Coordinates of C-alpha atoms and ligand atoms in Angstrom, one line a residue:
M1 CA 39.3 -50.1 4.8
A2 CA 36.0 -48.5 5.7
H3 CA 35.6 -46.9 2.3
S4 CA 35.7 -50.2 0.4
Q5 CA 32.7 -51.4 2.4
K6 CA 29.8 -52.6 0.3
L7 CA 26.5 -51.6 1.9
S8 CA 23.6 -53.5 0.4
P9 CA 20.0 -52.1 0.6
E10 CA 19.3 -54.9 3.2
T11 CA 22.3 -53.8 5.3
L12 CA 21.1 -50.2 5.2
A13 CA 17.5 -51.2 6.1
E14 CA 18.8 -53.2 9.1
L15 CA 20.8 -50.2 10.2
R16 CA 17.7 -48.0 9.9
K17 CA 15.8 -50.5 12.0
R18 CA 18.5 -50.6 14.7
Y19 CA 18.8 -46.8 14.8
R20 CA 15.0 -46.5 15.3
A21 CA 15.0 -49.1 18.1
E22 CA 17.8 -47.4 19.9
R23 CA 16.0 -44.0 19.5
E24 CA 12.8 -45.5 21.0
R25 CA 14.8 -46.8 24.0
R26 CA 15.7 -43.3 24.8
V27 CA 12.8 -40.9 23.8
R28 CA 11.1 -39.6 26.9
P29 CA 7.6 -38.1 27.0
D30 CA 8.9 -35.2 29.1
G31 CA 11.5 -34.2 26.4
P32 CA 13.4 -31.1 27.4
R33 CA 11.4 -30.8 30.6
Q34 CA 13.4 -33.7 32.0
Y35 CA 16.1 -31.2 33.0
V36 CA 16.1 -28.7 35.8
G37 CA 18.2 -25.6 36.2
A38 CA 21.3 -26.0 38.4
D39 CA 20.4 -23.1 40.6
A40 CA 17.4 -24.7 42.3
E41 CA 18.4 -26.7 45.4
F42 CA 22.0 -26.9 44.3
G43 CA 22.8 -23.2 44.2
Y44 CA 25.6 -23.7 41.8
Y45 CA 25.3 -20.2 40.4
A46 CA 25.9 -18.6 43.8
A47 CA 29.2 -20.4 44.2
D48 CA 32.4 -19.4 42.3
P49 CA 34.9 -22.1 43.3
Y50 CA 37.8 -20.3 41.4
T51 CA 37.7 -16.8 43.0
G52 CA 36.7 -17.5 46.5
E53 CA 35.1 -14.8 48.6
T54 CA 33.9 -11.9 46.5
A55 CA 35.9 -8.7 47.3
Q56 CA 33.8 -5.8 48.6
R57 CA 33.7 -2.7 46.4
E58 CA 31.7 0.5 46.1
P59 CA 28.9 0.5 43.6
V60 CA 29.6 2.4 40.4
Q61 CA 27.3 5.2 39.2
D62 CA 28.9 6.8 36.2
R63 CA 28.6 6.8 32.4
V64 CA 30.5 4.7 29.9
D65 CA 30.5 4.5 26.2
V66 CA 29.8 0.8 25.9
A67 CA 28.6 -1.8 28.4
V68 CA 29.6 -5.3 27.3
I69 CA 27.7 -7.9 29.2
G70 CA 29.7 -11.1 29.5
G71 CA 33.5 -11.5 29.7
G72 CA 33.8 -14.7 27.6
F73 CA 35.4 -14.7 24.2
G74 CA 32.3 -12.8 22.8
G75 CA 32.7 -10.0 25.3
V76 CA 36.5 -9.9 25.1
L77 CA 36.5 -9.8 21.4
A78 CA 33.7 -7.1 21.3
G79 CA 35.9 -5.1 23.7
A80 CA 39.0 -5.6 21.6
R81 CA 37.3 -4.7 18.4
L82 CA 35.6 -1.6 20.0
R83 CA 39.0 -0.5 21.3
R84 CA 40.4 -0.8 17.8
Q85 CA 37.7 1.6 16.6
G86 CA 38.8 4.1 19.2
V87 CA 36.1 3.6 21.8
E88 CA 37.4 4.8 25.2
R89 CA 35.1 3.8 28.1
I90 CA 34.3 0.1 27.7
R91 CA 32.9 -1.7 30.7
V92 CA 32.7 -5.4 30.7
I93 CA 30.4 -6.9 33.3
E94 CA 31.1 -10.5 34.1
R95 CA 29.5 -13.0 36.5
G96 CA 32.9 -14.8 37.0
G97 CA 35.9 -13.5 38.8
D98 CA 37.9 -12.9 35.6
F99 CA 37.7 -13.0 31.8
G100 CA 37.2 -16.4 30.0
G101 CA 33.5 -17.2 30.1
T102 CA 33.0 -20.9 29.5
W103 CA 36.7 -21.3 29.9
Y104 CA 36.6 -19.6 33.2
W105 CA 33.9 -21.8 34.6
N106 CA 34.9 -25.1 33.0
R107 CA 38.1 -26.2 34.5
Y108 CA 37.3 -29.9 34.9
P109 CA 40.2 -32.4 34.8
G110 CA 41.2 -33.2 31.2
I111 CA 39.6 -30.1 29.7
H112 CA 40.7 -29.3 26.2
C113 CA 39.2 -27.8 23.2
D114 CA 38.6 -30.3 20.4
I115 CA 38.8 -27.6 17.7
E116 CA 42.4 -27.0 16.6
S117 CA 43.9 -24.3 18.9
H118 CA 45.4 -22.4 16.0
V119 CA 42.0 -21.7 14.6
Y120 CA 40.0 -21.7 17.8
L121 CA 42.1 -19.1 19.7
P122 CA 41.1 -15.7 18.2
M123 CA 43.4 -12.7 17.5
L124 CA 46.6 -14.8 17.3
D125 CA 47.9 -12.5 14.6
E126 CA 47.2 -9.5 16.7
T127 CA 48.6 -10.9 20.0
G128 CA 51.6 -12.7 18.4
Y129 CA 50.7 -15.8 20.5
V130 CA 51.3 -19.3 19.0
P131 CA 49.6 -22.2 20.8
E132 CA 51.7 -25.0 22.0
W133 CA 49.4 -27.9 21.3
K134 CA 47.3 -28.9 18.4
Y135 CA 44.3 -29.1 20.8
A136 CA 44.9 -26.7 23.7
P137 CA 44.1 -27.4 27.3
G138 CA 41.4 -25.2 28.9
E139 CA 43.9 -23.2 31.0
E140 CA 45.8 -22.1 27.9
I141 CA 42.6 -21.0 26.3
R142 CA 41.5 -19.1 29.4
R143 CA 44.8 -17.4 29.6
H144 CA 44.5 -16.3 26.0
A145 CA 41.2 -14.6 26.8
V146 CA 43.1 -12.7 29.6
R147 CA 45.9 -11.9 27.2
I148 CA 43.5 -10.2 24.8
A149 CA 41.8 -8.4 27.6
E150 CA 45.1 -7.1 28.9
K151 CA 46.3 -6.1 25.4
F152 CA 43.2 -4.1 24.7
D153 CA 43.0 -2.6 28.2
L154 CA 39.7 -4.1 29.2
Y155 CA 40.5 -4.5 32.9
A156 CA 40.4 -0.8 33.7
D157 CA 36.6 -0.5 33.7
A158 CA 35.6 -4.1 34.1
L159 CA 33.3 -5.3 36.9
F160 CA 33.8 -9.0 37.9
S161 CA 31.7 -11.2 40.1
T162 CA 28.9 -9.0 39.1
S163 CA 25.6 -9.9 37.3
V164 CA 23.6 -7.4 35.4
T165 CA 20.0 -7.4 36.8
T166 CA 18.2 -5.0 34.4
L167 CA 18.9 -3.1 31.2
T168 CA 16.5 -0.1 30.7
W169 CA 16.5 2.3 27.8
D170 CA 16.3 5.9 29.0
D171 CA 14.7 7.9 26.1
T172 CA 15.5 11.3 27.6
C173 CA 19.2 10.6 27.8
E174 CA 19.3 8.2 24.9
A175 CA 21.3 5.8 26.9
W176 CA 20.9 2.5 28.7
I177 CA 20.6 2.3 32.4
V178 CA 22.4 -0.8 33.7
T179 CA 21.8 -2.2 37.2
T180 CA 23.6 -5.1 38.8
N181 CA 23.4 -7.4 41.8
R182 CA 26.2 -5.4 43.4
G183 CA 24.2 -2.1 43.6
D184 CA 25.7 -0.6 40.5
K185 CA 23.6 1.8 38.5
F186 CA 25.3 3.4 35.5
R187 CA 24.6 4.7 32.0
A188 CA 26.0 3.3 28.8
T189 CA 25.5 4.8 25.4
Y190 CA 25.6 1.4 23.8
V191 CA 25.1 -2.1 25.2
V192 CA 26.6 -5.2 23.6
T193 CA 25.3 -8.5 25.1
A194 CA 27.7 -11.4 24.9
T195 CA 26.0 -13.7 27.4
G196 CA 27.0 -16.9 25.7
T197 CA 25.4 -20.1 24.5
L198 CA 26.7 -22.4 27.2
S199 CA 26.0 -20.5 30.3
E200 CA 22.9 -22.0 31.8
L201 CA 23.8 -25.2 33.5
K202 CA 21.4 -28.0 33.5
L203 CA 20.9 -31.1 35.7
P204 CA 18.7 -34.1 35.1
G205 CA 15.5 -34.0 37.1
I206 CA 16.2 -37.4 38.6
P207 CA 13.6 -38.4 41.2
G208 CA 15.3 -38.2 44.7
I209 CA 18.3 -36.1 43.4
E210 CA 18.0 -33.9 46.5
K211 CA 18.1 -36.9 48.9
F212 CA 21.7 -37.9 48.0
K213 CA 23.9 -37.4 51.0
G214 CA 27.2 -37.8 49.1
H215 CA 29.1 -35.0 47.4
T216 CA 27.9 -33.6 44.0
F217 CA 28.9 -30.9 41.6
H218 CA 28.5 -30.0 38.0
T219 CA 31.6 -30.2 35.7
S220 CA 31.5 -26.5 35.1
R221 CA 31.9 -25.8 38.9
W222 CA 34.6 -28.4 39.6
D223 CA 35.3 -28.8 43.3
Y224 CA 39.0 -29.2 43.5
A225 CA 38.8 -28.6 47.3
Y226 CA 37.1 -32.0 47.4
T227 CA 38.9 -33.9 44.6
G228 CA 42.3 -32.4 45.0
G229 CA 44.5 -32.0 41.9
T230 CA 44.3 -29.7 38.9
P231 CA 42.9 -29.9 35.4
D232 CA 46.0 -32.0 34.6
G233 CA 44.9 -34.7 37.1
G234 CA 46.3 -35.8 40.4
L235 CA 42.8 -36.0 42.0
N236 CA 44.2 -37.5 45.2
G237 CA 41.1 -36.7 47.2
L238 CA 39.3 -39.4 45.2
A239 CA 41.6 -42.3 46.2
N240 CA 39.5 -45.1 47.8
K241 CA 36.3 -43.2 46.9
R242 CA 33.4 -44.6 44.9
V243 CA 32.8 -41.9 42.2
G244 CA 30.0 -41.7 39.7
V245 CA 29.8 -39.6 36.6
V246 CA 26.6 -38.9 34.7
G247 CA 26.9 -37.8 31.1
T248 CA 29.1 -39.0 28.2
G249 CA 29.0 -36.0 25.9
A250 CA 32.0 -33.9 24.8
T251 CA 32.6 -33.0 28.5
G252 CA 32.1 -36.6 29.9
I253 CA 34.6 -38.1 27.5
Q254 CA 37.3 -35.7 28.6
V255 CA 36.7 -36.0 32.3
V256 CA 36.2 -39.8 32.5
P257 CA 39.9 -40.8 31.9
K258 CA 41.1 -38.3 34.5
L259 CA 38.6 -39.5 37.1
A260 CA 39.5 -43.1 36.4
E261 CA 43.2 -42.4 37.1
D262 CA 42.5 -41.5 40.7
A263 CA 39.1 -42.8 41.9
G264 CA 38.9 -45.9 44.0
H265 CA 36.2 -47.0 41.7
L266 CA 34.5 -45.1 38.9
Y267 CA 30.9 -45.8 37.7
V268 CA 30.1 -44.2 34.3
F269 CA 26.4 -43.8 34.0
Q270 CA 25.8 -43.7 30.3
R271 CA 22.5 -43.1 28.4
T272 CA 23.7 -42.5 24.9
P273 CA 27.3 -43.3 23.9
S274 CA 29.1 -40.6 22.0
S275 CA 30.9 -41.3 18.7
V276 CA 34.5 -41.1 19.7
D277 CA 36.9 -40.4 16.9
V278 CA 40.7 -40.3 16.9
R279 CA 42.2 -37.2 18.6
D280 CA 45.9 -37.3 17.8
N281 CA 46.9 -34.4 20.0
R282 CA 50.5 -33.3 19.8
R283 CA 52.9 -30.5 20.5
T284 CA 53.2 -28.0 17.6
S285 CA 55.8 -25.5 16.7
A286 CA 55.5 -22.1 15.1
R287 CA 57.1 -23.6 12.0
D288 CA 54.5 -26.3 11.8
V289 CA 51.8 -23.8 11.3
G290 CA 53.7 -21.2 9.3
A291 CA 53.4 -18.7 12.1
D292 CA 56.3 -16.6 10.8
R293 CA 54.0 -15.2 8.1
Q294 CA 51.8 -12.1 8.6
G295 CA 48.2 -13.1 8.8
W296 CA 48.9 -16.8 9.1
A297 CA 46.2 -17.4 11.8
S298 CA 43.3 -15.7 10.0
E299 CA 44.2 -17.5 6.8
R300 CA 44.1 -20.8 8.7
R301 CA 40.9 -20.0 10.4
D302 CA 39.2 -19.0 7.1
N303 CA 40.5 -22.2 5.5
F304 CA 39.0 -24.3 8.3
L305 CA 35.6 -22.5 8.0
R306 CA 35.6 -23.0 4.2
I307 CA 36.2 -26.7 4.5
V308 CA 33.7 -27.4 7.4
S309 CA 31.2 -25.3 5.4
G310 CA 31.5 -27.8 2.6
E311 CA 33.3 -25.4 0.2
T312 CA 36.4 -26.4 -1.7
A313 CA 39.8 -25.2 -0.7
E314 CA 43.2 -25.7 -2.4
E315 CA 44.7 -27.1 0.8
D316 CA 43.4 -28.4 4.0
L317 CA 45.6 -26.6 6.5
V318 CA 44.1 -28.1 9.7
A319 CA 43.7 -31.7 8.3
D320 CA 41.9 -33.3 11.2
Q321 CA 38.7 -35.3 11.8
W322 CA 36.6 -32.2 11.6
T323 CA 37.9 -31.3 8.1
S324 CA 37.9 -34.9 6.9
S325 CA 34.3 -35.4 8.0
A326 CA 33.3 -32.1 6.4
G327 CA 31.4 -33.8 3.6
L328 CA 29.2 -35.3 6.2
L329 CA 29.0 -32.3 8.5
E330 CA 28.2 -30.0 5.6
K331 CA 24.9 -31.7 5.3
L332 CA 24.1 -30.6 8.8
L333 CA 26.3 -27.7 9.7
P334 CA 25.6 -25.0 9.3
S335 CA 22.8 -25.6 7.0
F336 CA 21.0 -28.3 5.0
R337 CA 20.9 -27.0 1.5
R338 CA 17.7 -27.9 -0.3
P339 CA 18.8 -30.6 -2.7
R340 CA 17.3 -30.7 -6.2
D341 CA 16.9 -34.4 -6.2
R342 CA 16.1 -35.1 -2.5
A343 CA 15.9 -38.9 -2.9
A344 CA 19.3 -39.1 -4.4
F345 CA 20.7 -36.8 -1.8
E346 CA 19.3 -38.8 1.1
A347 CA 20.5 -42.1 -0.4
A348 CA 24.1 -40.8 -0.9
Y349 CA 24.2 -39.3 2.5
E350 CA 22.9 -42.4 4.2
V351 CA 25.7 -44.5 2.7
A352 CA 28.5 -42.0 3.6
D353 CA 27.0 -41.8 7.1
A354 CA 26.8 -45.6 7.5
I355 CA 30.5 -45.9 6.4
K356 CA 31.6 -43.3 9.0
M357 CA 29.5 -44.8 11.8
N358 CA 30.7 -48.3 11.0
E359 CA 34.2 -46.9 11.4
M360 CA 33.3 -45.4 14.8
R361 CA 31.8 -48.7 16.0
A362 CA 34.8 -50.7 14.7
R363 CA 37.0 -48.4 16.7
V364 CA 35.2 -49.3 19.9
E365 CA 35.6 -53.0 19.2
E366 CA 39.3 -52.6 18.5
I367 CA 40.0 -50.7 21.7
V368 CA 37.6 -52.1 24.4
T369 CA 38.5 -55.6 25.4
D370 CA 35.3 -56.7 27.2
P371 CA 32.8 -57.5 24.4
D372 CA 29.8 -56.6 26.5
T373 CA 31.2 -53.2 27.5
A374 CA 32.2 -52.6 23.9
E375 CA 28.7 -53.4 22.7
K376 CA 27.3 -50.8 25.1
L377 CA 29.8 -48.2 23.9
K378 CA 28.8 -48.4 20.3
P379 CA 26.9 -45.4 18.9
W380 CA 23.8 -46.5 17.0
Y381 CA 22.7 -43.3 15.2
R382 CA 23.7 -41.1 12.4
Y383 CA 26.9 -39.2 12.7
A384 CA 25.3 -35.7 12.8
C385 CA 22.6 -36.7 15.3
K386 CA 25.0 -35.9 18.2
R387 CA 28.0 -33.8 18.5
P388 CA 31.0 -35.9 17.4
T389 CA 33.8 -36.3 20.0
F390 CA 37.5 -37.1 19.8
S391 CA 39.7 -38.9 22.3
D392 CA 42.6 -41.3 22.4
L393 CA 42.0 -42.0 26.1
Y394 CA 38.2 -42.4 26.7
L395 CA 37.5 -45.8 25.2
Q396 CA 40.8 -47.2 26.7
T397 CA 39.5 -46.2 30.2
F398 CA 37.0 -49.0 30.1
N399 CA 39.8 -51.6 30.1
R400 CA 40.7 -50.6 33.6
N401 CA 39.7 -52.7 36.6
N402 CA 38.4 -49.8 38.6
V403 CA 35.9 -48.6 35.9
T404 CA 32.4 -49.9 35.4
L405 CA 30.1 -48.8 32.6
V406 CA 26.5 -48.6 33.7
D407 CA 24.1 -48.5 30.7
T408 CA 20.9 -46.5 31.6
A409 CA 19.3 -46.5 28.2
D410 CA 16.5 -48.9 29.1
T411 CA 15.5 -46.8 32.0
H412 CA 15.8 -43.5 30.0
G413 CA 18.6 -42.4 32.2
I414 CA 19.3 -42.9 35.9
E415 CA 16.0 -44.1 37.5
R416 CA 16.2 -42.4 40.9
M417 CA 18.6 -41.4 43.6
T418 CA 18.7 -42.3 47.2
E419 CA 20.6 -41.1 50.2
R420 CA 23.4 -43.6 49.3
G421 CA 23.6 -43.4 45.6
V422 CA 22.1 -44.1 42.2
V423 CA 19.5 -46.7 41.2
V424 CA 19.5 -48.2 37.7
G425 CA 17.3 -51.3 37.2
D426 CA 17.4 -53.5 40.3
I427 CA 20.8 -52.2 41.4
E428 CA 21.6 -49.4 43.8
Y429 CA 25.2 -48.1 43.3
D430 CA 26.6 -46.7 46.5
L431 CA 28.6 -43.6 45.9
D432 CA 30.7 -41.1 47.8
C433 CA 30.5 -38.5 45.0
L434 CA 28.5 -38.0 41.8
V435 CA 29.7 -35.6 39.1
F436 CA 27.2 -34.2 36.7
A437 CA 28.6 -33.8 33.2
T438 CA 25.1 -33.0 32.0
G439 CA 25.8 -29.9 30.0
F440 CA 23.9 -26.7 29.4
S441 CA 20.8 -25.3 27.9
V442 CA 22.6 -24.9 24.6
G443 CA 21.8 -21.6 22.9
I444 CA 19.9 -20.2 25.8
S445 CA 21.5 -17.2 27.3
G446 CA 20.3 -15.0 30.2
I447 CA 18.8 -12.5 27.7
H448 CA 16.5 -15.2 26.3
S449 CA 15.7 -17.1 29.5
G450 CA 14.6 -13.9 31.2
R451 CA 17.4 -14.0 33.8
L452 CA 18.4 -10.6 32.4
P453 CA 15.3 -8.4 31.7
V454 CA 15.8 -5.9 28.9
H455 CA 13.3 -2.9 28.8
G456 CA 13.4 -0.9 25.6
R457 CA 11.5 2.1 24.3
G458 CA 8.2 2.6 26.2
G459 CA 9.3 0.1 28.8
N460 CA 8.6 -2.8 26.5
R461 CA 10.4 -6.0 27.6
L462 CA 12.4 -7.8 24.9
Q463 CA 11.3 -11.2 26.2
D464 CA 7.6 -10.2 26.0
V465 CA 7.9 -8.7 22.5
W466 CA 9.7 -11.8 21.3
A467 CA 7.3 -14.1 23.1
A468 CA 4.4 -12.4 21.3
R469 CA 5.8 -12.1 17.8
G470 CA 8.9 -14.4 17.8
P471 CA 12.4 -13.1 17.8
R472 CA 12.7 -10.0 15.6
T473 CA 16.1 -8.7 14.6
L474 CA 18.2 -7.4 11.7
H475 CA 21.0 -10.0 11.2
G476 CA 20.5 -11.2 14.7
F477 CA 22.2 -8.1 16.2
T478 CA 19.8 -5.2 16.5
S479 CA 16.0 -4.8 17.1
N480 CA 13.5 -2.1 16.6
G481 CA 12.4 -0.5 19.9
F482 CA 15.8 -1.4 21.5
P483 CA 18.2 1.3 20.2
N484 CA 21.9 0.9 20.6
L485 CA 21.5 -2.6 21.8
I486 CA 23.7 -5.1 20.0
Q487 CA 23.3 -8.8 20.6
L488 CA 26.0 -11.3 19.9
G489 CA 24.7 -14.8 19.7
A490 CA 23.2 -17.4 17.5
V491 CA 19.6 -16.0 17.1
Q492 CA 18.9 -15.2 13.4
S493 CA 22.6 -15.1 12.6
A494 CA 24.9 -18.0 11.6
A495 CA 27.0 -20.4 13.7
S496 CA 29.8 -22.8 13.0
V497 CA 31.7 -25.5 14.9
N498 CA 34.5 -23.0 15.4
Y499 CA 32.4 -20.6 17.5
T500 CA 35.1 -18.2 18.4
H501 CA 35.6 -17.4 14.7
V502 CA 31.9 -16.6 14.5
L503 CA 32.1 -14.4 17.6
D504 CA 35.0 -12.5 16.2
E505 CA 33.2 -11.7 13.0
H506 CA 30.2 -10.6 15.2
A507 CA 32.5 -8.5 17.3
V508 CA 33.9 -6.7 14.3
H509 CA 30.4 -6.0 13.1
A510 CA 29.3 -4.7 16.5
A511 CA 32.3 -2.4 16.7
A512 CA 31.7 -1.1 13.1
L513 CA 28.1 -0.3 14.1
V514 CA 29.2 1.7 17.1
A515 CA 31.9 3.5 15.1
A516 CA 29.4 4.5 12.4
A517 CA 26.9 5.7 15.0
E518 CA 29.5 7.8 16.7
A519 CA 30.7 9.3 13.5
K520 CA 27.2 10.4 12.6
D521 CA 26.0 11.2 16.1
A522 CA 23.2 8.7 15.5
L523 CA 21.3 5.9 17.2
I524 CA 21.5 2.3 15.9
E525 CA 18.0 1.0 15.4
P526 CA 16.6 -1.0 12.5
S527 CA 13.1 -0.3 11.2
C528 CA 10.4 -2.9 11.5
E529 CA 10.5 -3.2 7.7
A530 CA 14.2 -4.1 7.8
E531 CA 13.4 -6.8 10.4
D532 CA 10.6 -8.1 8.3
T533 CA 12.9 -8.3 5.2
W534 CA 15.5 -10.2 7.2
I535 CA 13.0 -12.6 8.9
G536 CA 11.4 -13.2 5.5
A537 CA 14.8 -14.0 3.9
L538 CA 15.5 -16.5 6.8
A539 CA 12.1 -18.2 6.3
E540 CA 12.3 -18.4 2.6
D541 CA 15.4 -20.4 2.5
A542 CA 14.9 -22.1 5.8
P543 CA 16.8 -25.4 6.0
D544 CA 15.0 -28.6 5.7
H545 CA 16.4 -30.7 8.6
E546 CA 13.3 -32.2 10.0
W547 CA 13.4 -35.3 8.0
F548 CA 16.8 -36.0 9.4
H549 CA 16.3 -35.0 13.0
A550 CA 13.0 -36.9 13.3
E551 CA 15.0 -40.2 13.1
C552 CA 17.7 -39.1 15.4
T553 CA 18.4 -40.3 18.9
P554 CA 17.3 -37.6 21.4
G555 CA 19.5 -34.7 22.4
Y556 CA 19.7 -30.9 22.3
Y557 CA 20.1 -31.0 18.5
N558 CA 16.5 -32.2 18.1
G559 CA 14.6 -30.9 21.1
E560 CA 15.2 -34.2 22.9
G561 CA 13.7 -36.3 20.2
R562 CA 10.9 -34.1 19.1
G563 CA 12.2 -34.2 15.5
R564 CA 13.3 -30.6 15.1
P565 CA 16.2 -28.6 16.3
N566 CA 15.3 -26.6 19.4
G567 CA 17.6 -23.8 18.4
P568 CA 16.5 -20.5 16.9
I569 CA 16.2 -19.9 13.2
A570 CA 19.6 -19.3 11.7
Y571 CA 20.9 -17.8 8.5
P572 CA 20.4 -20.7 6.1
H573 CA 23.5 -20.4 4.0
G574 CA 26.1 -20.8 6.7
A575 CA 28.7 -18.7 8.5
L576 CA 30.9 -18.2 5.5
A577 CA 28.2 -16.6 3.4
F578 CA 26.9 -14.7 6.5
H579 CA 30.2 -13.1 7.1
E580 CA 30.4 -12.0 3.5
L581 CA 26.8 -10.6 3.7
L582 CA 27.7 -8.6 6.7
R583 CA 30.8 -7.2 5.1
Q584 CA 28.9 -6.1 2.1
W585 CA 26.0 -4.7 4.1
R586 CA 28.5 -2.6 6.2
E587 CA 29.9 -1.1 3.0
E588 CA 26.6 -0.4 1.2
S589 CA 23.7 -0.2 3.7
M590 CA 24.8 0.4 7.2
D591 CA 23.6 4.0 7.2
Q592 CA 20.0 2.8 6.8
I593 CA 19.8 1.8 10.5
L594 CA 21.4 5.0 11.8
K595 CA 18.8 7.5 13.1
P596 CA 19.7 11.0 14.1
R597 CA 19.9 11.5 17.9
T598 CA 17.7 14.1 19.6
P599 CA 19.5 17.5 19.5
G600 CA 20.3 18.8 23.0
R601 CA 19.6 15.5 24.7
A602 CA 20.8 15.2 28.3
Ligands
LIG1 P1 25.9 -32.6 26.7 O1 24.6 -31.9 26.8 O2 26.5 -32.7 25.3 O3 25.8 -34.0 27.3 C1 25.1 -34.3 28.5 C2 25.2 -35.7 28.8 O4 24.4 -36.0 30.0 C3 24.7 -36.6 27.7 O5 25.6 -37.7 27.6 C4 23.3 -37.1 28.3 O6 22.8 -38.3 27.7 C5 23.7 -37.2 29.7 N1 22.5 -37.2 30.6 C6 21.6 -36.3 30.7 N2 20.6 -36.6 31.6 C7 20.9 -37.9 31.9 C8 20.2 -38.8 32.8 N3 19.1 -38.6 33.4 N4 20.8 -40.1 33.0 C9 22.0 -40.3 32.3 N5 22.6 -39.5 31.5 C10 22.1 -38.3 31.3 O7 26.9 -31.8 27.7 P2 28.4 -31.6 27.6 O8 28.8 -30.8 28.8 O9 29.1 -32.8 27.2 O10 28.6 -30.6 26.3 C11 27.9 -29.3 26.4 C12 28.4 -28.4 25.3 O11 29.7 -28.1 25.5 C13 28.2 -29.1 23.9 O12 27.8 -28.1 23.0 C14 29.6 -29.4 23.6 O13 29.8 -29.3 22.2 C15 30.4 -28.3 24.3 N6 31.8 -28.8 24.6 C16 32.8 -28.6 23.7 C17 34.0 -29.0 24.0 C18 35.1 -28.8 23.0 O14 36.1 -29.3 23.1 N7 34.9 -27.9 22.0 C19 34.4 -29.8 25.1 C20 33.2 -30.0 26.0 C21 32.0 -29.5 25.8 P3 22.0 -38.3 26.4 O15 23.0 -38.1 25.3 O16 21.3 -39.6 26.4 O17 21.0 -37.2 26.5

């Protein structure tokens, strides 16, 4: 139906006008400064609602081969890949009480991953596990992280409920000194940082937020002691309660249907509606995914990455909304290629985009019965301006009598909070509880925010060096002046919507670096020239997204409306090409960054 739509130049011009007006309603002069960290007056970081009281233990003061900072999928995969390379002493240090990272902390009701589980869950071939659902619930994903950690014996040396406080390079011993908030002080020959991209919670800096006398928490620290129930629902503690939720991103759209099932009344405070596509979750069998064949999972994962990277593939194995929208996504993720005929490119993209977004708005109209509510739920921006979401429950929730949608776009979000609740326009909404589904400082990990200070050769702080000269790495992993430090993350490397795939490729690379250094009794440290060459290559082909983001509704994709992505410079040709580049580099050039160790070192 949608594809037969005729879109006249007038219709497109109208759409552009509407998108601009909707953007203007939301742009705020304070941009990213509108948010505050969640550890200020709320102290969310101090509390771990899933592990309870932290068990006492003696501080460790030994030496390990590799310290892996972070026990999410990045850390677990790094540990597994290092183990496969024969590394013995691997110590994962993790703030949470167990492995899982984002899936440890995020246990909100309704939590699922919206990337197909058979491509999202890593090391399925190696563990023999076959997911039960096309889109797995959070608990199944968390357990899979634990499964990998158990299989590769990562519990033996792990430190949980522990935060690294400093990393200091000791030139005499040619090792890192790692200190933690639990009094640990130990040496590690290598450090791998896997501190995540969704680990720094954020809250809106709403005036009066601290005055509210009701209960509040962030979705990534769900308070089941208050709500009752489990991630599957049954939140009996909310019966008869007036509950508010702020945030309608990928988290909000999963949590809202579950809150609505049990709350006395639910107020959804929306600033920008998400585009909510079909989800079509279902149980799957091993036969459905061909799991009887060796290598089935990596083949499927590669196939997904090819398609969402805009490459052709003989077959679309996953066949879902991500892969069917790949033509659109390819223009944004992971790169915007520089088109030869830019005008033609933009025109073609605009039409395809308008068709898709008309489909999204039509879906709202079909599902939501109250026309006023439906109007407010329609997303008026281009598809790739905001992260797409998928649900067969969210829009339907607004047909319930106990749910009210409160549109806050005209006031740029919730105006203020009082002791009793939330104020929007002239109305004060009295609430017993307000849930913040307001996300994270995406892409900012402890190592970049300064929460985790890193001192390299000569005591130089990584944050200072990077603040002065910009991030400097080879391939995003290693930096001059910081020997044997391997960073996993999105800075100067390549990302993809299936982030665990990217992390696994990065983990393989990190483990190969360590194995090569061990084999040659060498230090891993790129030269300044190698960094220059890499940074030059990134800049030369830097993607041209500004024209697109300048017209987008505000969000973390465009620095809250500033017109440019606030993320770091990434490899411009996408994850598929980046993984190939790494493979080739390992075969041909890895020795170039291996430096002899000092003979007779301590
Ligand atoms: P987001 O940052 O995506 O969304 C935050 C929400 O809070 C937005 O709707 C935002 O509105 C709203 N908000 C912020 N401030 C205010 C305010 N003052 N008043 C009203 N509303 C406000 O956070 P999420 O937790 O949804 O997602 C975080 C990350 O986690 C994303 O990268 C997402 O992709 C990922 N994720 C992935 C999932 C998966 O299945 N793979 C599932 C869940 C999350 P506005 O848009 O107007 O700024």
